[in-house]
GROMACS .gro file of C-alpha atoms in nm:
model
  230
    1MET     CA    1   5.151   7.300  14.888
    2THR     CA    2   5.169   6.946  14.759
    3ASP     CA    3   5.189   6.638  14.980
    4ALA     CA    4   5.389   6.428  14.732
    5LEU     CA    5   5.747   6.422  14.858
    6ASP     CA    6   5.937   6.095  14.815
    7PHE     CA    7   6.225   6.144  15.056
    8PRO     CA    8   6.381   5.798  15.002
    9ALA     CA    9   6.404   5.872  14.629
   10ILE     CA   10   6.533   6.224  14.700
   11ALA     CA   11   6.800   6.083  14.933
   12ALA     CA   12   6.909   5.829  14.671
   13ASP     CA   13   6.948   6.098  14.403
   14LEU     CA   14   7.137   6.324  14.644
   15ASP     CA   15   7.382   6.046  14.725
   16ARG     CA   16   7.424   5.964  14.356
   17GLN     CA   17   7.468   6.312  14.209
   18GLY     CA   18   7.438   6.583  14.476
   19TRP     CA   19   7.094   6.706  14.366
   20ALA     CA   20   6.740   6.574  14.344
   21LEU     CA   21   6.416   6.692  14.189
   22THR     CA   22   6.125   6.709  14.434
   23GLY     CA   23   5.830   6.723  14.198
   24PRO     CA   24   5.564   6.992  14.257
   25LEU     CA   25   5.591   7.186  14.582
   26LEU     CA   26   5.373   7.491  14.509
   27THR     CA   27   5.064   7.542  14.295
   28PRO     CA   28   5.077   7.791  14.005
   29ARG     CA   29   4.846   8.019  14.203
   30THR     CA   30   5.082   8.020  14.501
   31CYS     CA   31   5.377   8.082  14.269
   32LEU     CA   32   5.208   8.393  14.133
   33ALA     CA   33   5.119   8.514  14.483
   34LEU     CA   34   5.481   8.482  14.597
   35GLN     CA   35   5.605   8.664  14.287
   36ALA     CA   36   5.370   8.953  14.366
   37LEU     CA   37   5.532   8.995  14.709
   38TYR     CA   38   5.853   9.113  14.544
   39ALA     CA   39   5.697   9.460  14.503
   40GLU     CA   40   5.621   9.487  14.877
   41PRO     CA   41   5.945   9.609  15.043
   42ASP     CA   42   5.812   9.567  15.396
   43ARG     CA   43   5.817   9.190  15.341
   44PHE     CA   44   6.197   9.188  15.308
   45ARG     CA   45   6.497   9.268  15.522
   46SER     CA   46   6.738   9.353  15.239
   47ARG     CA   47   6.773   9.380  14.860
   48VAL     CA   48   7.083   9.286  14.663
   49VAL     CA   49   7.160   9.410  14.310
   50MET     CA   50   7.396   9.147  14.177
   51ASP     CA   51   7.620   9.353  13.948
   52ARG     CA   52   7.719   9.583  14.236
   53HIS     CA   53   7.891   9.287  14.402
   54GLY     CA   54   8.016   9.093  14.099
   55PHE     CA   55   7.754   8.822  14.149
   56GLY     CA   56   7.609   8.847  13.797
   57GLU     CA   57   7.310   9.045  13.667
   58GLY     CA   58   6.968   9.055  13.831
   59GLU     CA   59   6.859   9.104  14.191
   60TYR     CA   60   6.716   8.930  14.495
   61GLN     CA   61   6.556   9.009  14.827
   62TYR     CA   62   6.581   8.828  15.162
   63PHE     CA   63   6.250   8.784  15.341
   64ALA     CA   64   6.202   8.939  15.683
   65GLU     CA   65   6.030   8.751  15.962
   66PRO     CA   66   5.758   8.638  15.971
   67LEU     CA   67   5.788   8.447  15.644
   68PRO     CA   68   5.475   8.444  15.427
   69ASP     CA   69   5.263   8.134  15.398
   70PRO     CA   70   5.326   7.861  15.297
   71LEU     CA   71   5.701   7.902  15.350
   72PRO     CA   72   5.722   7.819  15.723
   73ALA     CA   73   5.542   7.486  15.681
   74LEU     CA   74   5.731   7.403  15.362
   75ARG     CA   75   6.070   7.473  15.521
   76ARG     CA   76   5.986   7.260  15.825
   77ARG     CA   77   5.869   6.973  15.612
   78LEU     CA   78   6.171   6.978  15.384
   79TYR     CA   79   6.414   7.011  15.674
   80ALA     CA   80   6.262   6.716  15.860
   81GLY     CA   81   6.294   6.495  15.553
   82LEU     CA   82   6.647   6.612  15.473
   83ALA     CA   83   6.801   6.609  15.823
   84PRO     CA   84   6.874   6.233  15.808
   85VAL     CA   85   7.054   6.285  15.476
   86ALA     CA   86   7.253   6.575  15.621
   87ASN     CA   87   7.357   6.367  15.921
   88GLY     CA   88   7.455   6.079  15.694
   89TRP     CA   89   7.667   6.308  15.481
   90ASN     CA   90   7.839   6.461  15.784
   91ALA     CA   91   7.917   6.117  15.924
   92ARG     CA   92   8.071   6.011  15.593
   93LEU     CA   93   8.280   6.330  15.584
   94GLY     CA   94   8.404   6.287  15.941
   95ARG     CA   95   8.194   6.568  16.086
   96PRO     CA   96   7.949   6.568  16.378
   97ALA     CA   97   7.624   6.406  16.266
   98ASP     CA   98   7.411   6.601  16.512
   99PHE     CA   99   7.160   6.804  16.313
  100PRO     CA  100   6.836   6.803  16.517
  101ALA     CA  101   6.528   6.636  16.374
  102ASP     CA  102   6.317   6.954  16.351
  103LEU     CA  103   6.388   7.296  16.202
  104ASP     CA  104   6.295   7.498  16.511
  105ALA     CA  105   6.570   7.328  16.710
  106PHE     CA  106   6.823   7.390  16.433
  107THR     CA  107   6.718   7.755  16.404
  108ALA     CA  108   6.771   7.796  16.780
  109ARG     CA  109   7.121   7.655  16.734
  110CYS     CA  110   7.186   7.908  16.454
  111HIS     CA  111   7.073   8.195  16.676
  112ALA     CA  112   7.293   8.075  16.961
  113ALA     CA  113   7.586   8.084  16.719
  114GLY     CA  114   7.511   8.445  16.623
  115GLN     CA  115   7.331   8.358  16.296
  116SER     CA  116   6.987   8.515  16.335
  117ARG     CA  117   6.900   8.676  16.000
  118PRO     CA  118   6.655   8.479  15.780
  119THR     CA  119   6.796   8.356  15.449
  120SER     CA  120   6.484   8.260  15.250
  121LEU     CA  121   6.481   8.477  14.940
  122LEU     CA  122   6.317   8.567  14.611
  123LEU     CA  123   6.539   8.608  14.304
  124LYS     CA  124   6.436   8.807  13.996
  125TYR     CA  125   6.602   8.792  13.655
  126GLY     CA  126   6.519   8.978  13.334
  127PRO     CA  127   6.657   8.960  12.980
  128GLY     CA  128   7.036   8.925  12.982
  129ASP     CA  129   7.054   8.851  13.356
  130TYR     CA  130   7.244   8.557  13.505
  131ASN     CA  131   7.393   8.437  13.834
  132ARG     CA  132   7.758   8.339  13.862
  133LEU     CA  133   7.858   8.010  14.024
  134HIS     CA  134   7.859   8.040  14.402
  135GLN     CA  135   7.784   7.876  14.737
  136ASP     CA  136   7.530   8.007  14.989
  137LEU     CA  137   7.739   8.019  15.305
  138TYR     CA  138   7.627   8.269  15.569
  139GLY     CA  139   7.831   8.174  15.874
  140ASP     CA  140   8.019   7.891  16.039
  141LEU     CA  141   7.702   7.687  16.093
  142VAL     CA  142   7.589   7.536  15.761
  143PHE     CA  143   7.311   7.291  15.684
  144PRO     CA  144   7.453   7.102  15.382
  145LEU     CA  145   7.137   7.101  15.168
  146GLN     CA  146   6.913   7.373  15.026
  147THR     CA  147   6.610   7.394  14.798
  148ALA     CA  148   6.518   7.614  14.502
  149VAL     CA  149   6.162   7.636  14.369
  150LEU     CA  150   6.096   7.784  14.025
  151LEU     CA  151   5.809   8.034  14.044
  152SER     CA  152   5.793   8.121  13.673
  153ALA     CA  153   5.690   7.897  13.383
  154PRO     CA  154   5.974   7.807  13.142
  155GLY     CA  155   5.885   7.871  12.780
  156ALA     CA  156   5.589   8.089  12.876
  157ASP     CA  157   5.732   8.344  13.121
  158PHE     CA  158   6.097   8.321  13.016
  159ASP     CA  159   6.353   8.146  12.795
  160GLY     CA  160   6.704   8.050  12.897
  161GLY     CA  161   6.790   8.085  13.264
  162GLU     CA  162   6.870   7.722  13.338
  163LEU     CA  163   6.985   7.628  13.688
  164VAL     CA  164   7.340   7.495  13.656
  165LEU     CA  165   7.518   7.285  13.918
  166VAL     CA  166   7.892   7.227  13.886
  167GLU     CA  167   8.081   6.964  14.081
  168GLN     CA  168   8.457   6.945  14.125
  169LYS     CA  169   8.603   6.607  14.214
  170PRO     CA  170   8.964   6.581  14.331
  171ARG     CA  171   9.214   6.557  14.044
  172SER     CA  172   8.935   6.578  13.787
  173GLN     CA  173   8.785   6.837  13.556
  174SER     CA  174   8.460   7.006  13.658
  175GLN     CA  175   8.128   6.853  13.558
  176ALA     CA  176   7.814   7.062  13.494
  177HIS     CA  177   7.455   6.952  13.550
  178VAL     CA  178   7.165   7.146  13.395
  179VAL     CA  179   6.857   7.100  13.614
  180PRO     CA  180   6.520   7.071  13.436
  181LEU     CA  181   6.265   7.260  13.646
  182ARG     CA  182   5.897   7.335  13.596
  183GLN     CA  183   5.684   7.604  13.761
  184GLY     CA  184   5.622   7.515  14.126
  185HIS     CA  185   5.872   7.229  14.119
  186GLY     CA  186   6.181   7.221  14.336
  187VAL     CA  187   6.533   7.088  14.344
  188VAL     CA  188   6.733   6.996  14.653
  189PHE     CA  189   7.109   7.030  14.616
  190ALA     CA  190   7.434   7.047  14.808
  191VAL     CA  191   7.523   7.385  14.953
  192ARG     CA  192   7.900   7.336  14.954
  193GLU     CA  193   8.009   6.975  14.917
  194ARG     CA  194   7.888   6.618  14.921
  195PRO     CA  195   8.045   6.280  14.993
  196ALA     CA  196   8.113   6.038  14.710
  197ALA     CA  197   8.222   5.676  14.740
  198GLY     CA  198   8.569   5.591  14.612
  199VAL     CA  199   8.787   5.282  14.614
  200ARG     CA  200   8.955   5.405  14.934
  201GLY     CA  201   8.640   5.529  15.103
  202ASP     CA  202   8.439   5.848  15.079
  203TYR     CA  203   8.585   6.171  14.943
  204ARG     CA  204   8.460   6.531  14.915
  205VAL     CA  205   8.303   6.669  14.598
  206GLN     CA  206   8.282   7.048  14.589
  207MET     CA  207   7.954   7.189  14.451
  208ARG     CA  208   7.861   7.534  14.320
  209HIS     CA  209   7.547   7.659  14.150
  210GLY     CA  210   7.437   7.942  13.924
  211VAL     CA  211   7.185   8.045  13.659
  212SER     CA  212   7.258   8.077  13.287
  213ARG     CA  213   7.172   8.396  13.099
  214ILE     CA  214   6.803   8.478  13.050
  215ARG     CA  215   6.729   8.512  12.679
  216SER     CA  216   6.384   8.670  12.718
  217GLY     CA  217   6.110   8.728  12.974
  218ARG     CA  218   6.132   8.726  13.353
  219ARG     CA  219   6.242   8.438  13.576
  220MET     CA  220   6.164   8.432  13.949
  221THR     CA  221   6.282   8.174  14.196
  222LEU     CA  222   6.227   8.097  14.563
  223GLY     CA  223   6.537   8.000  14.757
  224LEU     CA  224   6.504   7.804  15.082
  225ILE     CA  225   6.825   7.789  15.283
  226PHE     CA  226   6.796   7.628  15.623
  227HIS     CA  227   7.081   7.799  15.811
  228ASP     CA  228   7.032   8.162  15.908
  229ALA     CA  229   7.291   8.433  15.841
  230ALA     CA  230   7.536   8.601  16.075
   0.00000   0.00000   0.00000
């Protein structure tokens, strides 16, 4: 796991556009080790085949506790750096700005609210697969930011399969962002909505995300969502 995380720069990009590249988070070796876990069902609490639910094509699995290394440390580190941004966003949107400073305290709050199932997941796509635009909401308690880490190498392991973020501003047409990711690199983005500055103060911008169709190869991604599921 890399030590190079520039949270001031990440916060600035999040405020500007609702997403921010992190740079490298995992080494190629760790990416391959995490991909290999997909074939070990005991590591996961559930498996979802997307086309059975109208989510797209492909599949994913939610990790069971305990999470494999280095995910616990990576989640704690990302949460600690993102909690001030989350509180700032909530304050601007007129919501309680009371996310605790450390992930363990927030997880305890999730469990007290009846959200106790882990939401970190591995996603697997093959040729022709894709993921429809969606939001990762698992209960009433939502941390407004999440992270995706690409485990496969674009151009070598797969072609196509771009991460797409779509924002909807009030009284405006939707705008799409195609996120350029490299193996082991991450992107932080809004789970549901973000504040944006307007002439009359801040307003809400709705955000959704998905994955374009895979043209060839296999694409695997790590998803790190900080609120647990009901």
